[in-house]
Amino acid sequence: MEGKKETLYYFGLTFVSKFITYLLLLVLANYFYISEYGRASFALAVFNVVYFFMLIGLPDVFVPWYINKKDVNSVFYFLALVTGIFTVIGIFVSLIYNWILPLVISLPFLFFYLLGYSIFRIKKQYHLLKISDILFVLLTFIFVYFFRESGKFGITLGYGLAYIITGIFVFVLSRKEIIQIISSFRFDLQPIIIYLKKGFSTAMVVLSYLFLGWIDSIILGKLSTYENVARYSIASPIANIITVVPLALSMFLLTRISEVKKEQLSSSIFNRILRLSVFFSLLLSILLISVVNIILNIFFKQYSDVGIYVTILMTGVLYFCVYTLIATYLSAKLTPEKIVIPIITAALLNVILDILLIPQYGLLGICIATMIAHMAAFTLLTIRVGIFLKFIPVYFISLLLLASFYLGYYGLILIPLSVLVMFIFKLIRLNDLEVIKEVLLKSLNLR
């Protein structure tokens, strides 16, 4: 029950984090020129891709690696070495592009941020994960607003300072475990190689998520305009709101499946988590898409035309809400290599479609490419774990998102209809909702 309650706390705190994130988006959208924001978004996308490969396996492989008592010391010192190398390279690059220096300096702090993040997940302290995220977003909001007159440098400085301070905060909270790892020096290549193989496999699913924002932004910046990068940087985070559902559920799934040894129980937990993810993700999607134009016209007037792009992207994210949990499940079982072929296929499809569609259709092209790639990943991974037939109805219910956009706020009437449809297709069951009810009542001390 502890893990379930912590997951619930994580879910609630995620909405606080998202609220502050959209305050930050308001600042970025209204206080910076579109071209300046586009350049900064491009730089942040590159930075995110760099640290993703630099700190491969944190936290998705590191958590089950630690729980199963593998050699974490060698892995730590290897990742620390790689971080140092990338930081030095970044300093030389910043001699040419000096406005990215704050991001480069933040890399070592980001290492400890993600290491501490992993430890929080191991200890099932999911509330600390979100408190750290909230601190980061809040600090970014404050610093970016304070340095808003400095253009793109103000944005990178705001993010850099937020990473540094949050990294220190997370290190302090997890210092006991980190110091314990540091105190025993080991650099054995064999476990490092095994870890990297597992990390590379797990990285494939994260790579697909990168195409939803970071890498797509880079490709868009090269094949289109920085103005389109800025518009995409508004549409994508709005579409990403529904990821709070699978990301919260993944906290519980990764740790729980790593602990459970009985295959039948493991499979039962996995299938229930998938059903809950589809159920809540779809309802949240319909709610948001029905009012997206109202939100854009009130808060993002410069970007009031991106509603259709949000809808297309969110349709892709709905598929992500299923297959990211499949990847989490396989990672928890330390078999992430099963993810590789499906995700590489989807990622390559995304790149090919980007190159074909962006020159002619611009922002619309990249959104369609991303949605199709997510559908491909969903299809291949559900087939891979033998649950494709159970989740075929997801293709049909995803059409409700497009319908809700064209209905406007009248699209809200589709919410009860979608609940009925999901019960008919067995994408949700009464006992699934009873589990949620029980956790809620116990969390509120009502039972």
XYZ file of C-alpha atoms in Angstrom:
447
model
C 0.000 0.000 0.000
C 2.932 2.330 0.687
C 3.944 2.297 -2.987
C 0.362 2.923 -4.119
C -0.083 5.850 -1.722
C 3.236 7.346 -2.808
C 2.103 6.991 -6.431
C -1.079 8.886 -5.561
C 0.932 11.661 -3.890
C 3.187 11.784 -6.943
C 0.142 12.127 -9.192
C -1.252 15.025 -7.137
C 2.076 16.839 -6.946
C 2.512 16.371 -10.692
C -0.451 18.662 -11.291
C 1.203 21.315 -9.127
C 4.371 20.897 -11.198
C 2.384 21.161 -14.435
C 0.650 24.328 -13.218
C 3.994 26.033 -12.574
C 5.294 24.701 -15.903
C 2.497 26.496 -17.705
C 3.200 29.683 -15.785
C 6.723 29.344 -17.181
C 5.279 28.831 -20.661
C 3.278 32.034 -20.235
C 6.486 33.935 -19.491
C 8.306 32.365 -22.441
C 5.397 32.991 -24.797
C 4.686 36.586 -23.770
C 8.033 38.112 -22.727
C 10.356 36.814 -25.452
C 10.425 37.372 -29.184
C 9.348 34.244 -31.052
C 12.749 34.024 -32.798
C 14.667 34.330 -29.484
C 12.490 31.715 -27.813
C 12.909 29.486 -30.859
C 16.726 29.661 -30.653
C 16.709 28.982 -26.916
C 14.317 26.045 -27.417
C 16.659 24.668 -30.060
C 19.630 24.921 -27.653
C 17.661 23.297 -24.829
C 16.645 20.469 -27.155
C 20.310 19.802 -28.009
C 21.242 20.012 -24.315
C 18.545 17.491 -23.364
C 19.700 15.037 -26.017
C 23.329 15.389 -24.838
C 22.601 14.727 -21.181
C 20.236 11.896 -22.116
C 23.097 9.967 -23.733
C 25.639 11.178 -21.186
C 23.634 9.791 -18.252
C 22.249 6.737 -20.012
C 20.216 4.407 -17.817
C 19.419 6.968 -15.115
C 16.991 6.224 -13.601
C 15.210 3.433 -15.533
C 18.035 0.870 -15.540
C 19.805 2.091 -12.407
C 16.738 1.433 -10.197
C 16.333 -2.334 -10.901
C 20.156 -2.573 -11.121
C 20.412 -1.254 -7.548
C 17.445 -3.282 -6.240
C 18.951 -6.494 -7.648
C 22.277 -5.681 -5.930
C 24.372 -5.239 -9.066
C 27.677 -3.333 -9.149
C 26.474 0.276 -8.763
C 29.927 1.578 -7.795
C 31.519 0.890 -11.174
C 28.501 2.365 -12.941
C 28.657 5.510 -10.801
C 32.325 6.189 -11.534
C 31.854 5.499 -15.235
C 28.950 7.955 -15.491
C 30.913 10.510 -13.448
C 33.831 10.200 -15.896
C 31.530 10.637 -18.901
C 29.935 13.675 -17.258
C 33.353 15.262 -16.776
C 34.307 14.658 -20.418
C 31.056 16.145 -21.746
C 31.426 19.158 -19.458
C 34.910 19.911 -20.783
C 33.716 19.549 -24.388
C 30.778 21.828 -23.613
C 33.072 24.518 -22.219
C 35.007 24.580 -25.496
C 31.761 24.778 -27.501
C 30.586 27.671 -25.317
C 33.615 29.684 -26.455
C 31.727 30.000 -29.756
C 28.180 30.122 -28.374
C 28.763 31.817 -25.012
C 25.043 32.040 -24.192
C 24.886 28.233 -23.635
C 27.562 28.304 -20.870
C 25.020 28.144 -17.985
C 23.695 24.851 -19.352
C 27.209 23.414 -19.684
C 28.134 24.336 -16.107
C 24.960 22.658 -14.846
C 25.884 19.209 -16.264
C 27.700 17.860 -13.131
C 24.806 19.028 -10.947
C 22.362 17.344 -13.317
C 24.288 14.091 -12.800
C 23.648 14.197 -9.043
C 20.080 15.354 -9.675
C 19.294 12.194 -11.676
C 21.296 9.954 -9.332
C 19.330 11.226 -6.339
C 16.169 10.917 -8.422
C 16.961 7.216 -8.880
C 17.476 6.749 -5.144
C 14.105 8.361 -4.398
C 12.469 5.824 -6.729
C 14.342 2.929 -5.101
C 13.122 4.057 -1.664
C 9.587 4.654 -3.040
C 9.806 8.301 -2.005
C 7.832 9.433 -5.022
C 6.693 12.614 -3.287
C 10.338 13.720 -3.112
C 10.616 13.160 -6.869
C 7.829 15.619 -7.530
C 8.951 18.093 -4.867
C 12.308 18.175 -6.672
C 10.561 18.650 -10.016
C 8.392 21.422 -8.592
C 11.468 23.142 -7.165
C 13.195 22.969 -10.549
C 10.223 24.363 -12.468
C 9.588 27.063 -9.852
C 13.226 28.181 -9.886
C 13.260 28.172 -13.693
C 10.117 30.312 -13.718
C 11.628 32.815 -11.242
C 15.019 33.070 -12.961
C 13.659 33.233 -16.514
C 11.244 35.981 -15.477
C 14.025 37.865 -13.652
C 16.369 37.650 -16.670
C 13.622 38.186 -19.264
C 15.382 41.249 -20.692
C 18.422 39.139 -21.658
C 16.778 37.248 -24.530
C 17.942 33.711 -25.229
C 20.765 34.031 -22.660
C 18.159 34.797 -19.996
C 16.380 31.533 -20.821
C 19.518 29.354 -20.716
C 20.720 31.131 -17.559
C 17.371 30.498 -15.878
C 17.432 26.797 -16.722
C 21.108 26.439 -15.794
C 20.704 28.015 -12.346
C 17.607 25.907 -11.691
C 19.502 22.698 -12.536
C 22.386 23.682 -10.252
C 20.247 24.548 -7.221
C 17.921 21.561 -7.646
C 20.917 19.253 -8.090
C 22.318 20.448 -4.753
C 18.901 20.039 -3.103
C 18.493 16.451 -4.345
C 22.069 15.571 -3.359
C 21.469 16.769 0.207
C 18.319 14.643 0.523
C 19.969 11.508 -0.886
C 23.511 12.143 0.376
C 23.629 9.056 2.641
C 23.139 6.618 -0.244
C 25.284 8.630 -2.676
C 28.192 8.879 -0.219
C 27.892 5.138 0.390
C 28.277 4.542 -3.353
C 31.184 6.996 -3.667
C 33.035 5.555 -0.650
C 33.710 2.239 -2.390
C 35.738 2.862 -5.559
C 35.347 0.284 -8.310
C 35.774 0.461 -12.059
C 35.048 -3.021 -13.368
C 34.437 -2.951 -17.120
C 32.318 -6.105 -17.279
C 29.340 -4.790 -15.228
C 29.707 -1.400 -16.938
C 29.331 -3.028 -20.362
C 26.297 -5.035 -19.193
C 24.760 -1.868 -17.723
C 25.364 0.053 -20.947
C 23.694 -2.697 -22.980
C 20.674 -2.545 -20.691
C 20.832 1.244 -20.686
C 20.959 1.437 -24.470
C 17.929 -0.807 -24.759
C 15.936 1.232 -22.259
C 17.119 4.422 -23.911
C 15.229 3.471 -27.043
C 11.848 4.137 -25.466
C 13.082 7.400 -24.009
C 14.442 8.224 -27.452
C 10.942 7.893 -28.849
C 9.760 10.360 -26.223
C 12.552 12.713 -27.234
C 11.073 12.761 -30.718
C 7.914 14.211 -29.186
C 9.854 17.313 -28.241
C 13.623 17.563 -28.079
C 14.830 15.866 -31.280
C 11.792 16.978 -33.257
C 12.631 20.553 -32.256
C 16.165 20.105 -33.606
C 14.922 18.693 -36.927
C 12.267 21.402 -37.182
C 14.904 24.067 -36.525
C 17.010 22.721 -39.391
C 14.239 22.139 -41.937
C 11.852 24.964 -41.054
C 11.952 28.258 -39.097
C 12.726 29.158 -35.486
C 9.218 30.635 -35.355
C 7.835 27.148 -35.982
C 10.169 25.788 -33.290
C 8.656 28.298 -30.859
C 5.095 27.333 -31.836
C 5.968 23.656 -31.497
C 7.514 24.396 -28.093
C 4.120 25.696 -26.953
C 1.975 22.967 -28.549
C 4.123 20.050 -27.379
C 4.085 20.790 -23.607
C 0.321 21.290 -23.702
C -0.054 17.910 -25.424
C 2.286 16.418 -22.834
C -0.042 17.197 -19.934
C -1.612 13.746 -20.154
C 1.761 12.076 -19.560
C 1.201 12.749 -15.851
C -0.890 9.566 -15.870
C 1.636 6.999 -17.215
C 4.589 8.709 -15.531
C 2.889 8.494 -12.132
C 1.927 4.863 -12.729
C 5.448 4.032 -13.917
C 6.829 5.046 -10.500
C 4.890 2.205 -8.894
C 5.298 -0.234 -11.794
C 9.107 -0.058 -12.046
C 9.738 -0.698 -8.354
C 6.908 -3.202 -7.826
C 7.726 -5.394 -10.830
C 11.419 -5.362 -9.828
C 10.369 -6.852 -6.475
C 7.697 -9.360 -7.610
C 9.024 -12.784 -8.617
C 5.731 -14.569 -9.434
C 4.954 -14.206 -13.136
C 1.167 -14.423 -12.740
C 1.066 -11.633 -10.156
C 3.487 -9.570 -12.215
C 1.304 -9.928 -15.319
C -1.850 -9.026 -13.380
C -0.285 -5.831 -12.014
C 1.015 -4.921 -15.465
C -2.330 -5.308 -17.238
C -4.200 -3.330 -14.593
C -1.698 -0.478 -14.811
C -2.127 -0.376 -18.605
C -5.914 -0.229 -18.335
C -5.786 2.578 -15.794
C -3.362 4.508 -17.979
C -5.621 4.295 -21.043
C -8.724 5.174 -19.026
C -7.443 8.287 -17.275
C -5.290 9.461 -20.196
C -8.257 9.401 -22.580
C -10.560 11.266 -20.190
C -7.928 13.912 -19.509
C -7.220 14.255 -23.246
C -10.860 14.869 -24.137
C -11.197 17.396 -21.319
C -8.136 19.370 -22.413
C -8.784 19.279 -26.157
C -12.367 20.449 -25.673
C -11.135 23.672 -24.058
C -7.732 24.061 -25.738
C -8.795 26.933 -28.000
C -10.194 28.830 -25.022
C -6.904 28.350 -23.149
C -4.841 29.481 -26.136
C -6.947 32.589 -26.782
C -6.699 33.678 -23.149
C -3.098 32.831 -22.265
C -1.180 32.323 -25.532
C -2.596 34.870 -27.957
C 0.529 34.794 -30.160
C 0.023 31.051 -30.541
C -3.781 30.899 -30.756
C -3.657 28.810 -33.955
C -1.812 25.784 -32.508
C -4.933 23.988 -31.220
C -5.037 21.488 -34.078
C -1.335 20.727 -33.564
C -1.976 20.092 -29.860
C -4.770 17.680 -30.829
C -2.614 15.721 -33.274
C 0.291 15.535 -30.824
C -1.979 14.502 -27.952
C -3.363 11.674 -30.084
C 0.198 10.399 -30.394
C 0.762 10.833 -26.663
C -2.279 8.630 -25.976
C -0.419 5.740 -27.640
C 2.694 6.700 -25.683
C 0.682 6.354 -22.462
C 0.469 2.618 -23.179
C 3.807 1.710 -24.704
C 5.943 3.677 -22.242
C 4.540 1.439 -19.487
C 5.365 -1.652 -21.553
C 8.938 -0.385 -21.715
C 8.938 0.262 -17.960
C 7.691 -3.284 -17.349
C 10.431 -4.819 -19.497
C 13.069 -2.597 -17.868
C 11.922 -3.683 -14.410
C 12.438 -7.288 -15.490
C 15.926 -6.336 -16.734
C 14.973 -7.368 -20.274
C 15.004 -3.940 -21.954
C 16.606 -5.451 -25.071
C 13.085 -6.503 -26.093
C 12.297 -2.805 -26.580
C 15.081 -2.078 -29.055
C 13.750 -3.183 -32.454
C 10.212 -1.760 -32.036
C 11.439 1.616 -30.823
C 14.303 1.973 -33.300
C 11.813 1.185 -36.075
C 9.399 3.849 -34.810
C 12.203 6.389 -34.322
C 13.544 5.850 -37.847
C 10.016 6.166 -39.215
C 9.707 9.467 -37.343
C 12.913 10.832 -38.882
C 11.963 9.739 -42.403
C 8.498 11.270 -42.108
C 9.961 14.471 -40.629
C 12.301 14.859 -43.590
C 9.505 14.150 -46.078
C 6.746 16.225 -44.488
C 8.371 19.260 -42.833
C 9.600 20.995 -46.034
C 6.097 20.916 -47.519
C 3.772 21.024 -44.506
C 5.926 22.636 -41.808
C 4.530 22.319 -38.297
C 1.578 20.196 -39.423
C 3.997 17.750 -41.043
C 6.068 17.213 -37.909
C 2.959 16.714 -35.765
C 1.571 14.077 -38.129
C 4.973 12.355 -38.310
C 5.213 12.229 -34.518
C 1.693 10.830 -34.144
C 2.314 8.073 -36.717
C 5.616 7.146 -35.039
C 3.877 6.779 -31.678
C 1.210 4.584 -33.283
C 3.959 2.409 -34.764
C 5.734 2.052 -31.407
C 2.432 1.180 -29.717
C 1.640 -1.457 -32.352
C 5.056 -3.115 -32.309
C 5.419 -3.193 -28.517
C 1.918 -4.513 -27.817
C 2.628 -7.282 -30.327
C 6.012 -7.884 -28.646
C 4.441 -8.607 -25.245
C 1.387 -10.415 -26.629
C -1.353 -7.920 -25.716
C -2.063 -6.413 -29.151
C -5.582 -7.860 -29.484
C -6.573 -6.547 -26.046
C -5.618 -2.993 -26.998
C -6.802 -2.788 -30.622
C -9.737 -0.587 -29.461
C -7.242 2.189 -28.633
C -7.017 2.935 -32.374
C -10.756 3.644 -32.470
C -11.111 5.568 -29.218
C -8.246 7.872 -30.247
C -10.625 9.288 -32.881
C -12.625 10.773 -30.003
C -9.818 13.306 -29.525
C -10.221 14.718 -33.018
C -13.998 14.796 -32.543
C -13.657 16.687 -29.259
C -11.482 19.339 -30.966
C -14.036 20.030 -33.683
C -16.898 20.058 -31.164
C -15.107 22.655 -29.032
C -16.329 22.809 -25.456
C -19.289 20.653 -26.528
C -16.684 17.912 -26.775
C -17.050 17.480 -23.015
C -20.172 15.397 -23.700
C -17.829 12.753 -25.129
C -16.416 12.032 -21.655
C -19.337 9.856 -20.425
C -19.540 8.261 -23.878
C -15.833 7.357 -23.747
C -16.281 5.764 -20.303
C -19.058 3.560 -21.686
C -16.977 2.634 -24.738
C -13.980 1.652 -22.596
C -16.141 -0.619 -20.430
C -17.589 -2.232 -23.560
C -14.109 -2.888 -24.993
C -12.815 -4.027 -21.557
C -10.198 -1.287 -21.484
C -11.298 -0.672 -17.901
C -12.975 -2.881 -15.293
C -14.920 -2.108 -12.150
C -12.322 -3.765 -9.927
C -9.647 -1.464 -11.429
C -11.597 1.561 -10.223
C -12.266 -0.121 -6.871
C -8.504 -0.377 -6.321
C -8.162 3.365 -7.004
C -11.054 4.089 -4.634
C -9.466 1.973 -1.884
C -6.105 3.713 -2.230
C -7.795 7.135 -2.150
C -9.767 6.320 0.981
C -6.755 4.909 2.816
C -4.608 7.861 1.748
C -7.221 10.224 3.187
C -7.509 8.065 6.333
C -11.175 7.435 5.590
C -10.810 3.685 5.877
